[in-house]
Short mmCIF file of C-alpha atoms and ligand atoms in Angstrom, two decimals:
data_model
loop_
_atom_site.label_atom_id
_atom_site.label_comp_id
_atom_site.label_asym_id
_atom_site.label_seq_id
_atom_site.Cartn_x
_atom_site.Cartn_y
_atom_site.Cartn_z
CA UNK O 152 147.04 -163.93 -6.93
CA UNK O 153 144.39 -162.38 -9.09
CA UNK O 154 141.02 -164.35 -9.32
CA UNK O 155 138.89 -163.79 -12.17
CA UNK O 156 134.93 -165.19 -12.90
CA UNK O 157 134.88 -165.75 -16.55
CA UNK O 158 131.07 -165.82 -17.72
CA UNK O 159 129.50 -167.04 -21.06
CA UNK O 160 132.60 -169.41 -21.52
CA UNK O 161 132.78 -170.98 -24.93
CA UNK O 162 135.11 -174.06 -25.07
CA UNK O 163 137.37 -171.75 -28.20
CA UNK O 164 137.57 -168.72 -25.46
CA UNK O 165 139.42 -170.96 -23.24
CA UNK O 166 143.10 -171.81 -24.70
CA UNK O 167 144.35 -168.48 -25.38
CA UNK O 168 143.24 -167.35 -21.78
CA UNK O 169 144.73 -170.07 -19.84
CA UNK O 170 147.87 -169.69 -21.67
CA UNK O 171 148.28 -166.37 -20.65
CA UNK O 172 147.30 -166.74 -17.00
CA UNK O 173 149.56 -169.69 -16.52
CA UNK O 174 152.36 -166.84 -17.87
CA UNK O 175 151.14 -163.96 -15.30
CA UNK O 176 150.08 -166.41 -12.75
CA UNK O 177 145.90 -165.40 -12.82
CA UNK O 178 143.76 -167.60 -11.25
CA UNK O 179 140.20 -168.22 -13.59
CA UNK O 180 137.36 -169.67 -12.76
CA UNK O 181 135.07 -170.47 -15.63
CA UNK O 182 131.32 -170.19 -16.17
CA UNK O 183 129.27 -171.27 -18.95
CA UNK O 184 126.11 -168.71 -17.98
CA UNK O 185 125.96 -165.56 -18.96
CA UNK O 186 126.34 -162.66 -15.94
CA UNK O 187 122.96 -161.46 -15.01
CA UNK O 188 121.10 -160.87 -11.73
CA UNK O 189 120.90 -165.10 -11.20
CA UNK O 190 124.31 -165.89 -11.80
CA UNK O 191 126.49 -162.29 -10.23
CA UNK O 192 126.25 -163.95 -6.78
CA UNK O 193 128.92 -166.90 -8.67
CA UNK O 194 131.32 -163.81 -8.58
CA UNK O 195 131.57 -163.45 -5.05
CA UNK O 196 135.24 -163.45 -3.84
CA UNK O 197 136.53 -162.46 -6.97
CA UNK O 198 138.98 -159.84 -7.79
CA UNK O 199 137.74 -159.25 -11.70
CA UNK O 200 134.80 -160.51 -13.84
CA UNK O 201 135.42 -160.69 -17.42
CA UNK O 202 132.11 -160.55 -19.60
CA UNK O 203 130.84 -160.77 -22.80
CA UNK O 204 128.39 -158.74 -25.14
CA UNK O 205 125.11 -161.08 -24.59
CA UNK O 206 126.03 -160.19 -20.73
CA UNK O 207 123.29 -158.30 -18.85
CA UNK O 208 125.35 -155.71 -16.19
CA UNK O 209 122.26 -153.88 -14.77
CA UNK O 210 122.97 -151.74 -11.59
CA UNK O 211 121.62 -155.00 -9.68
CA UNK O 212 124.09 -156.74 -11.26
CA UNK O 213 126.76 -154.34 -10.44
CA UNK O 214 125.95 -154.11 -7.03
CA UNK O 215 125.89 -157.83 -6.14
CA UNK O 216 129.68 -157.99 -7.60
CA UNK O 217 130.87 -154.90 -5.65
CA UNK O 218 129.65 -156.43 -2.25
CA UNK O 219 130.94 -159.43 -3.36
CA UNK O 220 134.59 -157.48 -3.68
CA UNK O 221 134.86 -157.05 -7.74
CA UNK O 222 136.78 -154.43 -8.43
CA UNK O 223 137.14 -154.63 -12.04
CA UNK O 224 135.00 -155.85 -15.13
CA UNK O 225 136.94 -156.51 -17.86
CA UNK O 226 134.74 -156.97 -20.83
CA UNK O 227 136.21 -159.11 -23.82
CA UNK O 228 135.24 -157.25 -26.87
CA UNK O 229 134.83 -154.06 -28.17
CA UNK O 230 131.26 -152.82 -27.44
CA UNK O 231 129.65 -152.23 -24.10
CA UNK O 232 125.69 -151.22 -24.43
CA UNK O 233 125.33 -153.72 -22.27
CA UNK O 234 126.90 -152.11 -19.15
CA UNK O 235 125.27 -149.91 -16.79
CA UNK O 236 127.96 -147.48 -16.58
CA UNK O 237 126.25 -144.59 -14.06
CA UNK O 238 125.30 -147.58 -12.00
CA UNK O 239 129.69 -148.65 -12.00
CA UNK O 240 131.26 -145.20 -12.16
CA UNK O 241 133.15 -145.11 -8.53
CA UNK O 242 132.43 -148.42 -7.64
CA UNK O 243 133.63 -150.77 -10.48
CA UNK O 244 136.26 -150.31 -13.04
CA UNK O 245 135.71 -151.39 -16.60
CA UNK O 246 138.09 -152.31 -19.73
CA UNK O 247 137.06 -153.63 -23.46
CA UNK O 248 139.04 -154.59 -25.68
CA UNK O 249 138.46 -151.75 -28.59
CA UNK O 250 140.16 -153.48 -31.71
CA UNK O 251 141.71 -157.09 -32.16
CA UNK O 252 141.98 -157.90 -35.88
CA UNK O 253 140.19 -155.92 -38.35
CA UNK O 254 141.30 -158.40 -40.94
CA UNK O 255 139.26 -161.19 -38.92
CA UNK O 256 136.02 -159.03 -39.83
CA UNK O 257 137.23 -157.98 -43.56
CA UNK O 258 138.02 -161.19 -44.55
CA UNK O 259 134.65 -162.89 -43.54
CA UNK O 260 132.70 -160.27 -45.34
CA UNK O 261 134.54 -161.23 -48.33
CA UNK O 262 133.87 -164.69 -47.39
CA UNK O 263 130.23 -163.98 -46.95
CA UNK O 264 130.21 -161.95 -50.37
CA UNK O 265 131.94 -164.78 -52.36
CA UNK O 266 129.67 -167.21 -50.88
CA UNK O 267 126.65 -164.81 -51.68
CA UNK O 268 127.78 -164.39 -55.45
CA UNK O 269 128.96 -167.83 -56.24
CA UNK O 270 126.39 -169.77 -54.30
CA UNK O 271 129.49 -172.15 -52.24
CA UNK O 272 126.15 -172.72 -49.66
CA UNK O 273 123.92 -174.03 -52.44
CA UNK O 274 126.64 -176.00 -53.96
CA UNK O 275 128.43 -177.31 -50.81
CA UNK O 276 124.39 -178.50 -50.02
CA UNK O 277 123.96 -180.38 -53.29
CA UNK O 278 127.71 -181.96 -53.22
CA UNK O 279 126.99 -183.64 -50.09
CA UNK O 280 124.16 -185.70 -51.63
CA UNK O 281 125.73 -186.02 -54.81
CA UNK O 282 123.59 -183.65 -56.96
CA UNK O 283 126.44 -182.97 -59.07
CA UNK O 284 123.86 -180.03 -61.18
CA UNK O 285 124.98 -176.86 -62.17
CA UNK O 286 121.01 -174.96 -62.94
CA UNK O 287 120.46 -172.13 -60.90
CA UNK O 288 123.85 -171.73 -60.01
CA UNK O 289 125.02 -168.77 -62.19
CA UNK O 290 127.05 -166.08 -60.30
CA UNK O 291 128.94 -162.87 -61.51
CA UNK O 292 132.27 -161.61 -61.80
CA UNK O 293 132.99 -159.24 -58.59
CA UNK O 294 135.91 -157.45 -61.25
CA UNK O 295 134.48 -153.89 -62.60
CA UNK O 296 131.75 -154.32 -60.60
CA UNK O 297 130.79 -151.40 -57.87
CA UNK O 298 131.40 -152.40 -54.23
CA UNK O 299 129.37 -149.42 -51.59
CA UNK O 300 131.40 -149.44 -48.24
CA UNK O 301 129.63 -147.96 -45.66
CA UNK O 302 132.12 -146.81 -43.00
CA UNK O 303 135.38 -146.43 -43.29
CA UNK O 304 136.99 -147.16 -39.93
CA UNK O 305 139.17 -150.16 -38.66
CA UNK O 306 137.43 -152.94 -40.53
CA UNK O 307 136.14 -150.86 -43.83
CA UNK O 308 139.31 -149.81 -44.62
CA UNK O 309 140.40 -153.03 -44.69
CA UNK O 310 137.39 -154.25 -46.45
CA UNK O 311 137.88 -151.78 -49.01
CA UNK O 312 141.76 -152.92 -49.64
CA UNK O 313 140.38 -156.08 -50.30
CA UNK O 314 137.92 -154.98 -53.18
CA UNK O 315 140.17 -153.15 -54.54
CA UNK O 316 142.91 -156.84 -54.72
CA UNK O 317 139.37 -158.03 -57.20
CA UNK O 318 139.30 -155.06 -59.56
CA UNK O 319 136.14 -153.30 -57.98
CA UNK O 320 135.09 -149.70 -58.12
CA UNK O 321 135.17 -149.05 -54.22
CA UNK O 322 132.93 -146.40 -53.44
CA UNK O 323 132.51 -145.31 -49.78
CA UNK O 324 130.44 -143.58 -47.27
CA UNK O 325 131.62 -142.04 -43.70
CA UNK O 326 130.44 -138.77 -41.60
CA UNK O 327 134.02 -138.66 -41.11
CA UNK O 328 135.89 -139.61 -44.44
CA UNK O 329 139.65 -140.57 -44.04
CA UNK O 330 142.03 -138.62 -46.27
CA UNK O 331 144.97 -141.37 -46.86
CA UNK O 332 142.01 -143.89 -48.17
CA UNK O 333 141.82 -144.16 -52.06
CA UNK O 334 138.23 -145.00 -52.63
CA UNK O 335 135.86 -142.39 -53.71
CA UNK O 336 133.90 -140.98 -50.68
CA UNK O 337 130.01 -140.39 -51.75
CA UNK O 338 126.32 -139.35 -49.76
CA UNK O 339 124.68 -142.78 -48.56
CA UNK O 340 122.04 -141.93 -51.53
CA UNK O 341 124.76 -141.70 -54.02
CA UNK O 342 126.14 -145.04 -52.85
CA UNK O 343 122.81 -146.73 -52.35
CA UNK O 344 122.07 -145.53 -56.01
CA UNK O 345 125.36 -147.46 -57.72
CA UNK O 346 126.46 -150.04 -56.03
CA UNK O 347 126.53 -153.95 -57.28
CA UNK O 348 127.54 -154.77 -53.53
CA UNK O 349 127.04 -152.98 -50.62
CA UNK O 350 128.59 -153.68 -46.91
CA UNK O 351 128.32 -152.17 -43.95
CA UNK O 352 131.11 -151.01 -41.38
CA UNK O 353 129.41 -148.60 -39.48
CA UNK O 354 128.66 -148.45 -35.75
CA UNK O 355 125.06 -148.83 -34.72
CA UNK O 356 123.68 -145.68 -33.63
CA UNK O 357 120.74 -143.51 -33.59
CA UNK O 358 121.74 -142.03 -37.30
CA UNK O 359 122.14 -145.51 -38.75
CA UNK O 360 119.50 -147.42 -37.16
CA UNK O 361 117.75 -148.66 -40.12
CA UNK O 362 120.27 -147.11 -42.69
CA UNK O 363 119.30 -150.06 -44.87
CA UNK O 364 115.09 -149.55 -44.99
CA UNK O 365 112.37 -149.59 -47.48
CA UNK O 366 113.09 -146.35 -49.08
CA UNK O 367 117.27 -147.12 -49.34
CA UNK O 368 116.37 -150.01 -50.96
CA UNK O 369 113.94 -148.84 -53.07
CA UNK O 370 117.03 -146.81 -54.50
CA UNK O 371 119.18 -149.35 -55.25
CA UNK O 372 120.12 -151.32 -58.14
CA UNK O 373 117.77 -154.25 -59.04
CA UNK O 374 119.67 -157.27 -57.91
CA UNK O 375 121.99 -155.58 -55.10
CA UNK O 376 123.83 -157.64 -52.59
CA UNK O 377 123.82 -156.85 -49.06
CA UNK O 378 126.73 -157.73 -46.76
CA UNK O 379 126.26 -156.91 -42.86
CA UNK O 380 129.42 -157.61 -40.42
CA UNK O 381 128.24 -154.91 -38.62
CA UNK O 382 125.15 -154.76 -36.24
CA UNK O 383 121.72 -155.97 -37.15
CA UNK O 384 119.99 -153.28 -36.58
CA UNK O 385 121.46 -151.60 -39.36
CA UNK O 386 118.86 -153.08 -41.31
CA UNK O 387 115.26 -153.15 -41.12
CA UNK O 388 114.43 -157.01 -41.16
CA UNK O 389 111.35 -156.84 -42.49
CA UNK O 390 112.20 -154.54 -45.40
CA UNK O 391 114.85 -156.88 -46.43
CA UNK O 392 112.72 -159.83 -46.28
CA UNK O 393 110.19 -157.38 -48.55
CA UNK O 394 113.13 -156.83 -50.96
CA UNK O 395 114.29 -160.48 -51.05
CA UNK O 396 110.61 -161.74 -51.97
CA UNK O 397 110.19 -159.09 -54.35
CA UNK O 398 113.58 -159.95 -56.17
CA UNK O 399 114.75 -156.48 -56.02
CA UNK O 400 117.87 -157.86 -53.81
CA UNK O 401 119.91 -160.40 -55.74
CA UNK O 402 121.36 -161.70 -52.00
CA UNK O 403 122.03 -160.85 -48.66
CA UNK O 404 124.26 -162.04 -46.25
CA UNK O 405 124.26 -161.51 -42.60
CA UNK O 406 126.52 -162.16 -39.67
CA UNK O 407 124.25 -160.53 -37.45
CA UNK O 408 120.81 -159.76 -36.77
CA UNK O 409 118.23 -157.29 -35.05
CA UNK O 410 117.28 -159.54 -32.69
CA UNK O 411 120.08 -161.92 -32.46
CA UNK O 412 120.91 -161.65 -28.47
CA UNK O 413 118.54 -164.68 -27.41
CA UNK O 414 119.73 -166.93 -30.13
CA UNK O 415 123.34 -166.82 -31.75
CA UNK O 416 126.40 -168.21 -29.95
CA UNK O 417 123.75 -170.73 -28.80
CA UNK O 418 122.36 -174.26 -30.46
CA UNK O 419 118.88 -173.80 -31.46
CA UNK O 420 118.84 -176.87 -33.45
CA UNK O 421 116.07 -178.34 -31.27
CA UNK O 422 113.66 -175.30 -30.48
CA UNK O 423 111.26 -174.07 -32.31
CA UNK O 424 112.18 -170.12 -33.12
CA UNK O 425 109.49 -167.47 -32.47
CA UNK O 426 110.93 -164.95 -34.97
CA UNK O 427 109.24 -165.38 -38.14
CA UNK O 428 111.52 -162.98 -39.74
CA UNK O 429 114.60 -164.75 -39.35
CA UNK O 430 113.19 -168.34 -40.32
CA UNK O 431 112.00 -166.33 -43.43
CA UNK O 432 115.25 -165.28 -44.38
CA UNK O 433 116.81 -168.13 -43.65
CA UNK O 434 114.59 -170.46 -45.83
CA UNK O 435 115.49 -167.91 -48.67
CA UNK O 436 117.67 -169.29 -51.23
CA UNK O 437 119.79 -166.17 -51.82
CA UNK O 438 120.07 -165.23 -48.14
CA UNK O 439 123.27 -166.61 -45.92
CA UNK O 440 123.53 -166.12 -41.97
CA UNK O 441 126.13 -166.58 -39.81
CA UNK O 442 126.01 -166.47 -36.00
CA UNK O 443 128.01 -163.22 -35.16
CA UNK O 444 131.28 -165.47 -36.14
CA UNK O 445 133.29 -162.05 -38.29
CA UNK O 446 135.69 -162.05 -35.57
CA UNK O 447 135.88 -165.60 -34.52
CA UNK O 448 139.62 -166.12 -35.78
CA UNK O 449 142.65 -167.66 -33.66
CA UNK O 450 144.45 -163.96 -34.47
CA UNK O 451 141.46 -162.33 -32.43
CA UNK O 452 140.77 -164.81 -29.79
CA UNK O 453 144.69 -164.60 -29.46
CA UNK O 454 144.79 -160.55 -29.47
CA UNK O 455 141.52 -160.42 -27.10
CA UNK O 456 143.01 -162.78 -24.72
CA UNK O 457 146.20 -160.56 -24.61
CA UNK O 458 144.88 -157.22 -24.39
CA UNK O 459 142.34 -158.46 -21.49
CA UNK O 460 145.09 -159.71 -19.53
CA UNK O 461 146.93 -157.13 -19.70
CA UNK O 462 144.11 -154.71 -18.59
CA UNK O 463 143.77 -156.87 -15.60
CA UNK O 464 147.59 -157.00 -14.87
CA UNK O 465 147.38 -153.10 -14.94
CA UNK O 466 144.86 -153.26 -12.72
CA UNK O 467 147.15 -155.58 -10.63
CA UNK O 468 149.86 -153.56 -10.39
CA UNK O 469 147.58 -150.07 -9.73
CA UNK O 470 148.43 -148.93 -12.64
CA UNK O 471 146.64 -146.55 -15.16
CA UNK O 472 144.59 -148.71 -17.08
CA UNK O 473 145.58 -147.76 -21.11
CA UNK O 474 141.51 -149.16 -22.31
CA UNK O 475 139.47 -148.21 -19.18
CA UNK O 476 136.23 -146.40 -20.41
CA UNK O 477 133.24 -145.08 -18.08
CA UNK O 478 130.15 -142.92 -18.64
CA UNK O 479 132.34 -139.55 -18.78
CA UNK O 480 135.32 -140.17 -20.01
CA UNK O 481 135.55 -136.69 -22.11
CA UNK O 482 135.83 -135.11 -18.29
CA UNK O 483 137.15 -137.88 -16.43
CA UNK O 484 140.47 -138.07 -14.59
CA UNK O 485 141.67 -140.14 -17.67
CA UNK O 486 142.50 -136.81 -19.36
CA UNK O 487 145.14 -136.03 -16.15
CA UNK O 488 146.56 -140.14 -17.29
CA UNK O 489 144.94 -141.50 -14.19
CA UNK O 490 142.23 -143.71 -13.70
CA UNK O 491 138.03 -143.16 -14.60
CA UNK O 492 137.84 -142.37 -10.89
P1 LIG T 157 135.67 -147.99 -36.26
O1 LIG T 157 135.20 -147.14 -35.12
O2 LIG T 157 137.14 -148.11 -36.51
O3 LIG T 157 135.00 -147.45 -37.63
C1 LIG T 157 133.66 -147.10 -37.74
C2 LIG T 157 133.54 -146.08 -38.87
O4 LIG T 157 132.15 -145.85 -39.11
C3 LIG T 157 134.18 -144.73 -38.54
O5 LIG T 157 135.02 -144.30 -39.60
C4 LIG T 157 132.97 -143.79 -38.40
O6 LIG T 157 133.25 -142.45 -38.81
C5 LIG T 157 131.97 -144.46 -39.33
N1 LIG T 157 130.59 -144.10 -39.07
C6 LIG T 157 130.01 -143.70 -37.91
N2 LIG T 157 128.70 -143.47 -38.11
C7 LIG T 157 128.45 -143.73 -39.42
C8 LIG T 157 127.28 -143.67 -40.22
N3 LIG T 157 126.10 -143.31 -39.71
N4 LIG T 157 127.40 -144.00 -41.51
C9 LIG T 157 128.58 -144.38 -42.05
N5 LIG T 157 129.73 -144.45 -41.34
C10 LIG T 157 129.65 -144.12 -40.04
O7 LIG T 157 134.98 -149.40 -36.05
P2 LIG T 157 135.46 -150.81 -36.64
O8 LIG T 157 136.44 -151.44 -35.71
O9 LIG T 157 135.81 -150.64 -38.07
O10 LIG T 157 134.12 -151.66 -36.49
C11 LIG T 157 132.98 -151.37 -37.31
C12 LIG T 157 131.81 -152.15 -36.78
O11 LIG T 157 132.03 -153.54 -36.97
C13 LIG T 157 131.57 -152.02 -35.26
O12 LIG T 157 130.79 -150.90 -34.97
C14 LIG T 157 130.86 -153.29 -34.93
O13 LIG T 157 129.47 -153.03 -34.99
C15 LIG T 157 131.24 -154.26 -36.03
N6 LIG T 157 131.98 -155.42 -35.57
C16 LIG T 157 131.49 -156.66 -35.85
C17 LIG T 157 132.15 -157.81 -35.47
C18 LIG T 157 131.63 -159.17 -35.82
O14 LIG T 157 132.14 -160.18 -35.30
N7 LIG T 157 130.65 -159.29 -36.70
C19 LIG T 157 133.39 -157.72 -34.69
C20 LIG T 157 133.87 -156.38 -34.47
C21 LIG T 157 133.16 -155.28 -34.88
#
């Protein structure tokens, strides 16, 4: 029977996992803290850790679980920066999971954009204590207005369906523009420049680190909305907070944040935060977080949960695993259909 150490459990990870491992007869052992250089030694024995994206898998890390007898870390959603894949190459095996609902994402940067425009957190606030006042409530019509999509992958594409369903002008801005999308494709600037709305759907990398600065926003219209599902550092924190306080952006609204890995997923009700930043955009009236929640829908959970176990059942069997990545894969022995290594 395969044994698996499950780190950084949260109680909603749990149903659609042991579902499937009653069905392929996995054994799972779960941990609520996170895999780092304290906790690897809980692994020992284990066939397969699966991890998370606030996991730390340093080369310390990696070699506790191999001498422990992992053979496989099967990470449970799509990105893996935290990995140190040199450190695993030959030694470990590792899977993600590279897409499980693009709608999940799409829909709760609508929800985010709705909320943003209509003020629903404002008014769900003032409901609760029966302040039944409509004054500083005024939204706008998202119909004929101009929605900015940056990236046009999975989840823009979808985003960008979506705007289209409430009569906006969708236009968009990729490196690599898809030909079957009907939106009209534009430079950042040009997008930047006209949009009502814009959202990002871009990857985080060293070209859009900071896509969303002082100067971009100095571009933009007076009153823009900013939607991130994306990563945080897309935007510059600080320049954001600049452009709330100086009114130039009408509302922002953020499922994730530069420096969100030592607080989201986690109650902080009780601590005192030591990022100024983020308790000054919080206490803004026109600025929404969420705690990295885009994809937290029972269609993901359900589609993560199933494309892990497979991965692992692969691995089971010996088999070629179909969403192993390492360090190399562009000259691995994946090209020949075998394993990384
Ligand atoms: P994808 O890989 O399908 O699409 C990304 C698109 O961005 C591609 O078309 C690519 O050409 C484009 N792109 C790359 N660099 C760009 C740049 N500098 N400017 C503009 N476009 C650029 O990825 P997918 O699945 O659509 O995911 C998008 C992002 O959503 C992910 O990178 C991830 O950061 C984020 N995400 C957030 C989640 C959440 O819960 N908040 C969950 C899943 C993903």
């Amino acid at each position: 029977m395969i044994t698996i150490a499950f780190f950084d459990t949260k109680p909603y990870d749990r149903p659609h996992f042991d579902e499937r491992a009653a069905m392929m007869g996995f054994s799972i052992t779960y941990y609520e803290s996170k895999l780092n250089e304290k906790t690897a030694s809980l692994a020992q024995g284990f066939d397969v850790v699966c991890a998370f994206v606030n996991d730390s898998i340093t080369e310390a890390v990696i070699d506790t679980l191999y001498d422990g007898g992992v053979r496989l870390i099967a990470m449970r959603c799509a990105g893996y920066n935290n990995i140190d894949f040199k450190a695993a190459f030959g030694k470990i095996h590792i899977v993600r999971v590279p897409a499980y609902s693009p709608h999940a994402v799409a829909e709760h940067a609508m929800a985010l954009l709705l909320s943003a425009v209509r003020h629903i957190h404002k008014s769900y606030a003032r409901t609760r204590e029966f302040n039944f006042s409509l004054n500083g409530l005024v939204g706008f019509d998202l119909r004929g207005k101009t929605v900015g999509v940056v990236g046009t992958g999975k989840i823009g594409r979808v985003f960008c369906s979506i705007c289209k369903g409430f009569g906006m002008r969708v236009l968009a801005y990729d490196p690599y523009p898809a030909p079957d999308l009907d939106v009209e494709y534009c430079s950042f600037e040009q997008l930047a420049k006209e949009s009502d709305v814009i959202s990002l759907h871009c990857p985080l990398t060293e070209e859009s680190l900071h896509l969303i600065n002082r100067e971009s926003i100095r571009e933009m219209k007076d009153g823009v909305v900013i939607i991130n599902t994306s990563r945080g550092a897309l935007i510059d924190s600080q320049a954001l907070l600049e452009g709330i306080r100086s009114k130039k952006i009408g509302s922002a609204a953020l499922d994730v944040y530069e420096e969100e890995a030592e607080l989201f997923y986690e109650d902080q009700s009780t601590t005192i935060l030591s990022d100024d930043v983020l308790m000054l955009l919080i206490s803004m009236p026109n600025v929404l977080v969420t705690s990295h929640q885009a994809f937290l829908t029972e269609e993901a959970l359900s589609n993560i949960a199933e494309t892990t176990m497979r991965s692992i059942d692969e691995f089971g069997r010996g088999d070629v695993m179909e969403h192993e990545i390492c360090y190399r894969c562009d000259s691995c022995h994946k090209s020949e259909g075998k394993r990384c290594f």
